[in-house]
mmCIF file of C-alpha atoms in Angstrom:
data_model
loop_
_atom_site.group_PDB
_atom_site.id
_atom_site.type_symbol
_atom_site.label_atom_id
_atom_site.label_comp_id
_atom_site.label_asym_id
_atom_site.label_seq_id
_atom_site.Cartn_x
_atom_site.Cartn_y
_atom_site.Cartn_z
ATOM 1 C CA UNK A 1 84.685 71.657 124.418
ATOM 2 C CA UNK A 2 86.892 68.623 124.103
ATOM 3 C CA UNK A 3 90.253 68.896 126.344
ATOM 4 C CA UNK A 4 93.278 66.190 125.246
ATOM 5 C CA UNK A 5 95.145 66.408 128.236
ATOM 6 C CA UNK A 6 98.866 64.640 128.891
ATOM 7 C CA UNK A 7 98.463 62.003 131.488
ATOM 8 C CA UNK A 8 101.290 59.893 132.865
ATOM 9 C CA UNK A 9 101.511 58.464 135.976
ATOM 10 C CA UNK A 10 104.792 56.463 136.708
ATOM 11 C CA UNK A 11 103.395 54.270 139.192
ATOM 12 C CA UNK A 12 100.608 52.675 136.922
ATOM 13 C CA UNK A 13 101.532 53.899 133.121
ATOM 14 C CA UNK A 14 104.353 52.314 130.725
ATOM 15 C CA UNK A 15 104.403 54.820 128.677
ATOM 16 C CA UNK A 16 102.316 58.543 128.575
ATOM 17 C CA UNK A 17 99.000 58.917 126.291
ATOM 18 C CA UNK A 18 96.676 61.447 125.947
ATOM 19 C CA UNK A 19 93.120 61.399 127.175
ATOM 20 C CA UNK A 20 90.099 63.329 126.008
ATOM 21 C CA UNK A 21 87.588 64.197 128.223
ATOM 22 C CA UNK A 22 84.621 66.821 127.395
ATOM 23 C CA UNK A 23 83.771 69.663 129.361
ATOM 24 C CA UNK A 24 81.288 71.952 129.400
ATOM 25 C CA UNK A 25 81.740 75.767 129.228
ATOM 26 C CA UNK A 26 79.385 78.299 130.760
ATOM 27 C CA UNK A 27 78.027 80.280 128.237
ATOM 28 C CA UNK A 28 78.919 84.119 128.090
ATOM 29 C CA UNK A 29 82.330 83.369 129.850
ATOM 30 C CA UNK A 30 85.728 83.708 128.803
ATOM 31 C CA UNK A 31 87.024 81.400 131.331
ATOM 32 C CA UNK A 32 91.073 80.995 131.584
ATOM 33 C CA UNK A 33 92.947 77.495 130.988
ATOM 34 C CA UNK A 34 93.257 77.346 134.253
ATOM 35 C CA UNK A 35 89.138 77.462 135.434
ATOM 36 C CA UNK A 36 89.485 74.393 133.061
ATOM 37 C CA UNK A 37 91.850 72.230 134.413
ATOM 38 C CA UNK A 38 89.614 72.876 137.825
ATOM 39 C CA UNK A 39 86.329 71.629 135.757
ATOM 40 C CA UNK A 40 88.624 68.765 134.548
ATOM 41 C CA UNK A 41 89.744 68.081 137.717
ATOM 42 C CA UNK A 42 86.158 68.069 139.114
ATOM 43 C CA UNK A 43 85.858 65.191 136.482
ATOM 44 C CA UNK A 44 88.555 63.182 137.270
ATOM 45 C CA UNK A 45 90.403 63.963 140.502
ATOM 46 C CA UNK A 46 93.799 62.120 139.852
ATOM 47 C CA UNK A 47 94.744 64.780 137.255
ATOM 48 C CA UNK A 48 98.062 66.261 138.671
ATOM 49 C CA UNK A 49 99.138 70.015 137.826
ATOM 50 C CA UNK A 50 100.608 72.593 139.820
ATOM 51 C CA UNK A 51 98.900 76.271 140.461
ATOM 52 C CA UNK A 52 99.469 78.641 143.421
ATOM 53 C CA UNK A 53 98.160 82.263 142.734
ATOM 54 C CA UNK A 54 95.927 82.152 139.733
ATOM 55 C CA UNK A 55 97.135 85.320 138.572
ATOM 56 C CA UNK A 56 100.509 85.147 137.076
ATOM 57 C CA UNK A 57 102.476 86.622 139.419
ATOM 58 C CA UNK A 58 104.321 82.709 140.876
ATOM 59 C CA UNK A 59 105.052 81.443 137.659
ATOM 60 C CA UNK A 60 103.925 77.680 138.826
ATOM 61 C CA UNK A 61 101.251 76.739 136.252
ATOM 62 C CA UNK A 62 103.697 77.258 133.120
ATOM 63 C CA UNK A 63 101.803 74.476 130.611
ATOM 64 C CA UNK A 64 101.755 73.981 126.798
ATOM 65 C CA UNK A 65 98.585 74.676 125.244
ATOM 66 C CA UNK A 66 97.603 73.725 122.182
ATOM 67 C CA UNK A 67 101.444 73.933 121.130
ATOM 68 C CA UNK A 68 102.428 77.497 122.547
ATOM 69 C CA UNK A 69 103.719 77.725 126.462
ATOM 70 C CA UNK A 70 101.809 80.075 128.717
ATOM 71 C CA UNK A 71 100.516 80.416 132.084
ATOM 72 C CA UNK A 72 97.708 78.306 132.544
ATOM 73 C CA UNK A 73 95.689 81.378 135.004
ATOM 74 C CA UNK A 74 96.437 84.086 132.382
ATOM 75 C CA UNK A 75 95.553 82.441 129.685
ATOM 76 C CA UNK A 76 91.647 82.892 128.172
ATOM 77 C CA UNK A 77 90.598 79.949 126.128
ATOM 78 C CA UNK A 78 89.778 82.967 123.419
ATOM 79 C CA UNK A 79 93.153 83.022 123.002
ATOM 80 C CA UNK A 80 94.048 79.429 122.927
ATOM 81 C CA UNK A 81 91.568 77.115 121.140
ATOM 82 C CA UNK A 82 90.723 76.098 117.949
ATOM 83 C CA UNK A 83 87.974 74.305 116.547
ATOM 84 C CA UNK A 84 86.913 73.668 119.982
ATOM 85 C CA UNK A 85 89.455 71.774 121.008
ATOM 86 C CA UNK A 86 92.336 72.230 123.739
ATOM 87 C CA UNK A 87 95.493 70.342 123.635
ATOM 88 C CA UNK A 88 97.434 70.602 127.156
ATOM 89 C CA UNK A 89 100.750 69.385 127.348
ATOM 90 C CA UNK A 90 103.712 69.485 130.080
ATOM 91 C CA UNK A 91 106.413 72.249 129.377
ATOM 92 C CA UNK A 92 108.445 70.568 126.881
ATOM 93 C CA UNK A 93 112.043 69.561 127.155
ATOM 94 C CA UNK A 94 111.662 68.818 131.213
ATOM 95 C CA UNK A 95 111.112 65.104 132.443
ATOM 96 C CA UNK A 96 107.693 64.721 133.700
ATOM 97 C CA UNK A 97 107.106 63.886 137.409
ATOM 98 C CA UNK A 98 103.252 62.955 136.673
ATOM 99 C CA UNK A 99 101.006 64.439 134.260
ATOM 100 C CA UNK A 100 101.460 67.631 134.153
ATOM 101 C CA UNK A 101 103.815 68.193 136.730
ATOM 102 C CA UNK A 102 107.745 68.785 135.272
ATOM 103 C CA UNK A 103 111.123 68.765 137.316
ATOM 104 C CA UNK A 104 112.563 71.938 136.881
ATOM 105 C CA UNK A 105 116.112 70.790 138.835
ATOM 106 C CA UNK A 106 117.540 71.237 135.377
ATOM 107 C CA UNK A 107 116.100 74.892 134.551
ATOM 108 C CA UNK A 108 116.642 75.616 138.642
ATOM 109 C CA UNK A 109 120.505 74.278 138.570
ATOM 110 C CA UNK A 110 121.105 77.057 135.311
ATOM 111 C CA UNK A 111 119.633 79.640 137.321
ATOM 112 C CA UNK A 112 122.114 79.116 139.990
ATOM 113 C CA UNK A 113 124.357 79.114 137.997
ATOM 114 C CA UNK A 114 124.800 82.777 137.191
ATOM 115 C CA UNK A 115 124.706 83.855 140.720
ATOM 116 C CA UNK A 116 121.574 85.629 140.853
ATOM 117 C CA UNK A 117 122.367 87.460 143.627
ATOM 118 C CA UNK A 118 123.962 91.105 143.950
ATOM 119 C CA UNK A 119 127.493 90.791 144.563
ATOM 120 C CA UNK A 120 129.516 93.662 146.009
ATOM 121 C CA UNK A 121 133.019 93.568 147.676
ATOM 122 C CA UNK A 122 132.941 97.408 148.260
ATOM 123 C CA UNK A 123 132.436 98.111 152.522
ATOM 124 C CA UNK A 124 128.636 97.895 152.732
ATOM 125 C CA UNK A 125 127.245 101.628 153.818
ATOM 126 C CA UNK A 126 125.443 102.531 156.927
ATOM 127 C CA UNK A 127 122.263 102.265 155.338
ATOM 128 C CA UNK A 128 121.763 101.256 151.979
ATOM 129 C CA UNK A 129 123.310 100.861 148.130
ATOM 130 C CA UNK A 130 122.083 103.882 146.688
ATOM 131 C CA UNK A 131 121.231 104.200 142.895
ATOM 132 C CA UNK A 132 120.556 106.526 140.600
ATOM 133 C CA UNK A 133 116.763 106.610 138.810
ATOM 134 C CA UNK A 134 118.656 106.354 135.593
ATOM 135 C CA UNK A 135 120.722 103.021 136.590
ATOM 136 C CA UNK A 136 117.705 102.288 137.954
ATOM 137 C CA UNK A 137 115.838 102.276 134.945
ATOM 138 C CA UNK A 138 117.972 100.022 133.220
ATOM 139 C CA UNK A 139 116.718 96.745 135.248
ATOM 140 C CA UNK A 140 113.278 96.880 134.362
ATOM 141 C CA UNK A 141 112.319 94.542 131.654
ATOM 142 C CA UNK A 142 114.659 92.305 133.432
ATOM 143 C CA UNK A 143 113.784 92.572 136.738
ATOM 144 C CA UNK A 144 110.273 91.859 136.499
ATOM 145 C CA UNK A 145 110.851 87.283 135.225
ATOM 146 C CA UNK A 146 109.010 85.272 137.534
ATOM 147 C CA UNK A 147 110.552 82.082 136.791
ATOM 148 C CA UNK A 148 107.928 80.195 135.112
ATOM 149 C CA UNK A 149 110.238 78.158 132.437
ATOM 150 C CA UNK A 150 107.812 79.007 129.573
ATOM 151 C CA UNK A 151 110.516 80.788 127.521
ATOM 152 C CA UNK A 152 113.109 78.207 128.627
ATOM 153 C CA UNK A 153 111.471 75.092 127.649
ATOM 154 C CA UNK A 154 110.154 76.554 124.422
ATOM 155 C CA UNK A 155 113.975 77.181 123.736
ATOM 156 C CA UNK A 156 115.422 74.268 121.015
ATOM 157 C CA UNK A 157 118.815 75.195 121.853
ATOM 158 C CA UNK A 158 117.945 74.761 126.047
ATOM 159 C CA UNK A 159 115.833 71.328 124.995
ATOM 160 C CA UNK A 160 118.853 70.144 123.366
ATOM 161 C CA UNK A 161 121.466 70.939 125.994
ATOM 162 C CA UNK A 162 119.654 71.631 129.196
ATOM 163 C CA UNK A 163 122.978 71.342 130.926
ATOM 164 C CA UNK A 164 125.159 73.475 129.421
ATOM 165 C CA UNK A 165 122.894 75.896 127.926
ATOM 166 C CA UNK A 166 122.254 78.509 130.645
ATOM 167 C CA UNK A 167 118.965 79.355 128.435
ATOM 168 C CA UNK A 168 116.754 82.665 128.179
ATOM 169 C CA UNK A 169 115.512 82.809 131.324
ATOM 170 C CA UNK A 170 118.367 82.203 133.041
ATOM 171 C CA UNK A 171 120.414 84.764 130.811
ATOM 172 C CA UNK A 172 118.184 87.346 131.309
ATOM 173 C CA UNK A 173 118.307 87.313 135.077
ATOM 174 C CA UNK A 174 122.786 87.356 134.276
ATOM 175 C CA UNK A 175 122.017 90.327 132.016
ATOM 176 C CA UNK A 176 120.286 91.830 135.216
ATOM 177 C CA UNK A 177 122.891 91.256 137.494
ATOM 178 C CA UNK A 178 125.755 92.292 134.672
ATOM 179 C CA UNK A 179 123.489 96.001 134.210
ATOM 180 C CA UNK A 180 123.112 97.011 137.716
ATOM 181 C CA UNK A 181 125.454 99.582 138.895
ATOM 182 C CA UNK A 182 125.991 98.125 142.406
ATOM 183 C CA UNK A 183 127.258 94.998 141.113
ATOM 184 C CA UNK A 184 130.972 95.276 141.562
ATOM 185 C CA UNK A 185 131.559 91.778 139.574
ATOM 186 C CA UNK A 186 130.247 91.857 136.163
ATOM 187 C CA UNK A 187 134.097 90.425 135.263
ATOM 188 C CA UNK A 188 133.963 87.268 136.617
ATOM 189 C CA UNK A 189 130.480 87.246 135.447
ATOM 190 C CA UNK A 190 131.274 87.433 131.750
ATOM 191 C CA UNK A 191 134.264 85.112 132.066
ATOM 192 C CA UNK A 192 131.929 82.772 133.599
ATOM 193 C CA UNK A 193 129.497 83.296 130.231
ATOM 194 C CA UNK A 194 132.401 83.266 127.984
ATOM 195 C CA UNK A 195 132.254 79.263 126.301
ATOM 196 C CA UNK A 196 130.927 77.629 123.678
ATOM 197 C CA UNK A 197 127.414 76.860 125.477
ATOM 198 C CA UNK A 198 126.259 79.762 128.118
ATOM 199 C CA UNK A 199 125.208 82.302 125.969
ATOM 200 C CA UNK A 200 126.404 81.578 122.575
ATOM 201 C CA UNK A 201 124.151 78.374 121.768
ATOM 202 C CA UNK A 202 121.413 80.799 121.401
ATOM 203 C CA UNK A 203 120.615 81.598 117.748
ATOM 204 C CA UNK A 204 118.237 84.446 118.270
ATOM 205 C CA UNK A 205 114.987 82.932 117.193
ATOM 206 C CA UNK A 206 113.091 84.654 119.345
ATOM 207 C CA UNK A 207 110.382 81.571 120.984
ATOM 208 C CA UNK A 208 111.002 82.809 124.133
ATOM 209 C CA UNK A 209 109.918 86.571 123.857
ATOM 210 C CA UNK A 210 107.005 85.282 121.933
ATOM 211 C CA UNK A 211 105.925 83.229 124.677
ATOM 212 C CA UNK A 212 106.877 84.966 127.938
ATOM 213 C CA UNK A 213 103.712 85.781 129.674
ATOM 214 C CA UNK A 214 105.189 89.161 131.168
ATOM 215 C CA UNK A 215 106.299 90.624 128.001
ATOM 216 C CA UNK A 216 110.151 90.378 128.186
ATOM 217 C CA UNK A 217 112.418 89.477 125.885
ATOM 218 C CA UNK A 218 115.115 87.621 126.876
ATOM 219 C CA UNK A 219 116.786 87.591 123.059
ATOM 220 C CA UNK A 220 117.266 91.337 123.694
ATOM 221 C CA UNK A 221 118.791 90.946 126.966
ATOM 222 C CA UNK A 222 121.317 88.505 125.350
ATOM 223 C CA UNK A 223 122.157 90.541 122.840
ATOM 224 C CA UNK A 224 123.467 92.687 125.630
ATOM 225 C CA UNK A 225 125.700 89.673 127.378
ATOM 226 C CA UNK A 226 126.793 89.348 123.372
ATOM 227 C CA UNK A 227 128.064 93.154 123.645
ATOM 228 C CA UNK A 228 129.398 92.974 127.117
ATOM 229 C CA UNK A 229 131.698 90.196 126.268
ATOM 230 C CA UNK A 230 132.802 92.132 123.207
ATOM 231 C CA UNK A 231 133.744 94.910 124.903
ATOM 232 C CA UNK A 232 135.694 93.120 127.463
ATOM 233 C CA UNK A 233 137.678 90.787 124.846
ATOM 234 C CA UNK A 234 137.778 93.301 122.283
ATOM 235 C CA UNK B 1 131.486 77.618 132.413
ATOM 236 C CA UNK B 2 131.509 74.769 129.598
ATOM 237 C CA UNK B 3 135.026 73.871 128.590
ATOM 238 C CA UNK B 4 135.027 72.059 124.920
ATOM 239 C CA UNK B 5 138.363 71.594 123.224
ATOM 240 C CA UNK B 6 136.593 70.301 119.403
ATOM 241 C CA UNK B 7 134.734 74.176 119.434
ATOM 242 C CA UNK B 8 137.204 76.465 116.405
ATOM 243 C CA UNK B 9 138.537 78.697 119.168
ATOM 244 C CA UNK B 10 137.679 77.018 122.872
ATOM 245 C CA UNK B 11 135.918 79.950 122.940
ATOM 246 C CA UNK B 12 132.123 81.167 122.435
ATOM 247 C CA UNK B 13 132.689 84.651 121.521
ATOM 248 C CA UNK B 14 135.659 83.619 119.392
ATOM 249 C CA UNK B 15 133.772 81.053 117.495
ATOM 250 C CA UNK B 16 130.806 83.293 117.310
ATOM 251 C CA UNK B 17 132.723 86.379 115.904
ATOM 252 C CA UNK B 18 134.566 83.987 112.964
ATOM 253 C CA UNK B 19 131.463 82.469 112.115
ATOM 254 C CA UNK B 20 130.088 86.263 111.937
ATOM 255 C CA UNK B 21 132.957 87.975 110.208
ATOM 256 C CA UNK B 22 133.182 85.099 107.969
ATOM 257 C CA UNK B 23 129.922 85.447 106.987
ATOM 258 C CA UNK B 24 130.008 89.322 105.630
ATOM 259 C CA UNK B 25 133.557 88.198 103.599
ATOM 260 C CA UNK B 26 131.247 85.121 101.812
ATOM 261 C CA UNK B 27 128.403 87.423 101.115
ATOM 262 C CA UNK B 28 130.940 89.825 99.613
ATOM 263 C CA UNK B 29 132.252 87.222 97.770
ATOM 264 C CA UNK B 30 129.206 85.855 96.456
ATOM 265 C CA UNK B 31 128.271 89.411 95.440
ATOM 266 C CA UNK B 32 130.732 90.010 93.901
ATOM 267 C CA UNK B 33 130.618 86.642 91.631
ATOM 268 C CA UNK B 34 127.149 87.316 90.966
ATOM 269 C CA UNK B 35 127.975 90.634 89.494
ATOM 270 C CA UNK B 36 130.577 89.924 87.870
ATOM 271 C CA UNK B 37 128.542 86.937 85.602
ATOM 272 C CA UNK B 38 125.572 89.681 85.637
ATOM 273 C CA UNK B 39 127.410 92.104 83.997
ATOM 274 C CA UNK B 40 129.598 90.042 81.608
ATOM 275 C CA UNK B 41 127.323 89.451 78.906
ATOM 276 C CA UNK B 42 129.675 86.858 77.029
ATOM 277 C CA UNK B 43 131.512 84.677 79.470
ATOM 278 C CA UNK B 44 134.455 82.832 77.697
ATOM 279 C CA UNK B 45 136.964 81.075 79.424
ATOM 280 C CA UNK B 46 139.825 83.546 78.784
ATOM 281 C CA UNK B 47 137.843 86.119 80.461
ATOM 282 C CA UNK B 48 137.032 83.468 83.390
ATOM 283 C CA UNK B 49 140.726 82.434 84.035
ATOM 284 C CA UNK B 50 141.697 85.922 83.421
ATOM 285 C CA UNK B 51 139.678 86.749 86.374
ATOM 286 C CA UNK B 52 141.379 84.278 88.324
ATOM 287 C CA UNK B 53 144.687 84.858 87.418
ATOM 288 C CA UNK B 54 145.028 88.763 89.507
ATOM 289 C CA UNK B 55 146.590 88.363 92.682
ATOM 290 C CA UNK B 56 144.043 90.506 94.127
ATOM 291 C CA UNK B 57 141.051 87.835 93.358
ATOM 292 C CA UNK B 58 143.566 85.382 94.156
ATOM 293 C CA UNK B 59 144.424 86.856 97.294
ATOM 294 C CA UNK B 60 140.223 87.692 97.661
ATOM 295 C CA UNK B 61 139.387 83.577 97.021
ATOM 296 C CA UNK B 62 141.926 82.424 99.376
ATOM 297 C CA UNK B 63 140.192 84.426 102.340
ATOM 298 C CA UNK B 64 136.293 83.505 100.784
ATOM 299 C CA UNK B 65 138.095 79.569 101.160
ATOM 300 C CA UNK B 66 139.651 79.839 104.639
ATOM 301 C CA UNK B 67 136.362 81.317 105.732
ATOM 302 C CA UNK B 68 133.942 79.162 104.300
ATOM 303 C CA UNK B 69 135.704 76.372 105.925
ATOM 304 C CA UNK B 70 136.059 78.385 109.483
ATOM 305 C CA UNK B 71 132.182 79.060 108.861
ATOM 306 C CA UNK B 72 131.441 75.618 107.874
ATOM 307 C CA UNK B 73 133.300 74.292 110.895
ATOM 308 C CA UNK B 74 131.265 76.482 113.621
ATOM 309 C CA UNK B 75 128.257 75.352 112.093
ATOM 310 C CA UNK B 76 128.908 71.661 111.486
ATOM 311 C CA UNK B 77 130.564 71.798 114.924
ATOM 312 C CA UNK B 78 127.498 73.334 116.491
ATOM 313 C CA UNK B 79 124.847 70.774 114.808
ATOM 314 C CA UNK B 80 127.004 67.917 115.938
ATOM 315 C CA UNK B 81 127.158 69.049 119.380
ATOM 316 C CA UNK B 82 123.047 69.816 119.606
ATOM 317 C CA UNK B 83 121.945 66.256 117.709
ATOM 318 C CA UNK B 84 125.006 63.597 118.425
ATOM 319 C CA UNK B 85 124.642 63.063 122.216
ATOM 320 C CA UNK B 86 126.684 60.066 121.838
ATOM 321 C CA UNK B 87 130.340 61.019 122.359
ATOM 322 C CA UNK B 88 131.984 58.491 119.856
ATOM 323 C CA UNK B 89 129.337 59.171 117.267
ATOM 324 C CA UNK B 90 129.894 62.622 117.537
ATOM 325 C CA UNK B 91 133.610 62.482 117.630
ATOM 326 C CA UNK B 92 133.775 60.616 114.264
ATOM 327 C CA UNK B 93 131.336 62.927 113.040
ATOM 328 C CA UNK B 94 133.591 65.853 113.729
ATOM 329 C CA UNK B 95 136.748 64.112 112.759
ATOM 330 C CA UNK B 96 135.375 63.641 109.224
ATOM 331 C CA UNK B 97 134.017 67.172 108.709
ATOM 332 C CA UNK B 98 137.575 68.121 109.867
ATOM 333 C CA UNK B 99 139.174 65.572 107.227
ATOM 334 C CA UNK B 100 137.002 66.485 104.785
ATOM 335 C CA UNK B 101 137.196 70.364 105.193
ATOM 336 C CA UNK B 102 140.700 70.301 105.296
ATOM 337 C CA UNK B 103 140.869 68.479 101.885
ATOM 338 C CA UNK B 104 138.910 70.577 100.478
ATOM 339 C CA UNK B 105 140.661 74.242 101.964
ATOM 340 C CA UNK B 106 143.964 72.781 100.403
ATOM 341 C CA UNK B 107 142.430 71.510 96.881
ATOM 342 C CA UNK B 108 141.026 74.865 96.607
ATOM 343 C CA UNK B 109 144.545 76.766 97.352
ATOM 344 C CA UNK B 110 145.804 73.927 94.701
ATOM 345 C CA UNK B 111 143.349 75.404 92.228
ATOM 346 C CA UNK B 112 143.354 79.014 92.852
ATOM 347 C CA UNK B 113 146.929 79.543 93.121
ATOM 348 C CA UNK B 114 147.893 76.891 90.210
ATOM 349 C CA UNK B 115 150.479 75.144 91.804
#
């Protein structure tokens, strides 16, 4: 199978390139993208990309294969390639660092920014927040985003305005903090979400539920942030 | 929070509610066109100014007007501000659709209200 794989490396490249190296598949297997990049990097040991548990659950090989974003360890090359061929790229829309390696200070700085944290001013009890199984119920699909950038950086709106654009993954985690009932600040929340950018430079085309590699969909929970903000100005 | 003082209303949810509500008045507008030349089988001008001249359609054009150029401005405003990353580029950019919409919003009341 021919891989064309993004390589840059700042220290010896003007300017990145893509290189296309053959590899050969064991028959009978449907290996993942990820069991490839190890055969490529058996190959040709400068090629930099990051992986931790090779079973999407960290989020750290988010990649762009032949033009969709996915996670590298979950995704089988029956899924991915065409007419033999495998085109990897870096997440789009994030500098590269080296090959395929992206900063994500940018996608990191609009997480922080919507206080992903509980915040309650209430006395804390003796033992613990209780909540019911119905409020309960209401975080999953939210709850569950391992930070992996895919929908993010397949976002036009977030490649075009990275800082100001909070983007999908970042407003889905808001919309978890705005829908759980022991969050006593889901008013400074929305006035925080309230401009221009935050939340309203999304136009609902929907890349990022079609790419998130745990099912969510982030357009839905904006939607949400959309009614919220309604309600409170309406 | 991302202040912007060029955005229709300073405001996401007030820009994104005009460019909504503004929307549903233009379809109703255009639908209502559309029928109206469907179902007039011959068009002459006396039935065409005649149209025109009720203070209802009058009254019905002038809001289609405003809100096309509200609507137009959201949108133009919102293109500018994902492609022009250069601030003076950007700012003459949005001072001409601003020029250029208002010309238009008061030519139109010119025309629909005869003055």
């Amino acid at each position: 199978m021919l891989v064309s794989i993004y390589r840059y490396n700042p220290e010896k490249d003007q300017t990145p390139f893509m290189e296309d190296i053959n590899i050969d598949i064991p028959e009978g297997k449907d290996l993942m993208v990820l069991d490839v990049l190890h055969l490529l990097k058996e190959k040709d040991s400068s090629v930099a990309y990051r992986r931790s548990c090779r079973e999407g659950v960290c989020g750290s090989d988010g990649l762009n294969m032949n033009g969709k974003n996915g996670l590298a360890c979950i995704t089988p090359l029956s899924d991915v390639v065409k007419k033999d061929k495998l085109v990897i790229r870096p997440l789009p829309g994030l500098p590269v660092i080296r090959d395929l390696v992206v900063d994500m200070s940018m996608f990191y700085k609009q997480y922080e920014k919507i206080k992903p944290f509980l915040i309650n001013d209430t006395p804390a009890p003796a033992i613990e927040r209780l909540q019911s199984p119905e409020d309960r119920e209401k975080l999953d699909g939210l709850y569950e985003c391992i930070l992996c950038a895919c929908c993010s950086t397949a976002c036009p709106s977030f490649w075009w305005n990275p800082d100001k654009f909070v983007g999908p993954s970042g407003l889905l985690q808001a919309y978890r903090f705005l829908a759980d009932s022991r969050d006593t600040a889901q008013d400074e929340r929305l006035a925080d979400l309230d401009d221009p950018f935050s939340v309203f430079r999304c136009r609902g085309i929907m890349n990022c539920v079609s790419v998130c590699p745990k099912g969510l969909n982030p357009t839905k929970a904006i939607g949400h942030i959309r009614n919220m903000l309604m309600q409170r100005s309406t | 929070m991302v202040a912007s003082v060029t955005s229709l209303g300073r405001n996401g949810l007030y820009d994104w509610m005009i460019q909504r509500v503004s929307a549903v008045v233009l379809a109703a507008y255009s639908v209502f066109i559309i029928g109206y030349l469907a179902l007039t089988p011959e068009l002459t001008y006396e039935a065409w100014s005649g149209l025109f001249a009720g203070t209802c359609m009058r009254i019905f054009s002038l809001l289609a007007l405003l809100c096309l150029g509200a609507h137009a401005w959201v949108g133009l405003w919102t293109i500018s501000t994902d492609y022009m990353k250069a601030t003076g580029v950007r700012f003459i950019f949005q001072a001409a659709c601003g020029v250029v919409m208002f010309a238009y919003v008061a030519w139109g009341i010119l025309v629909i209200w005869g003055l």
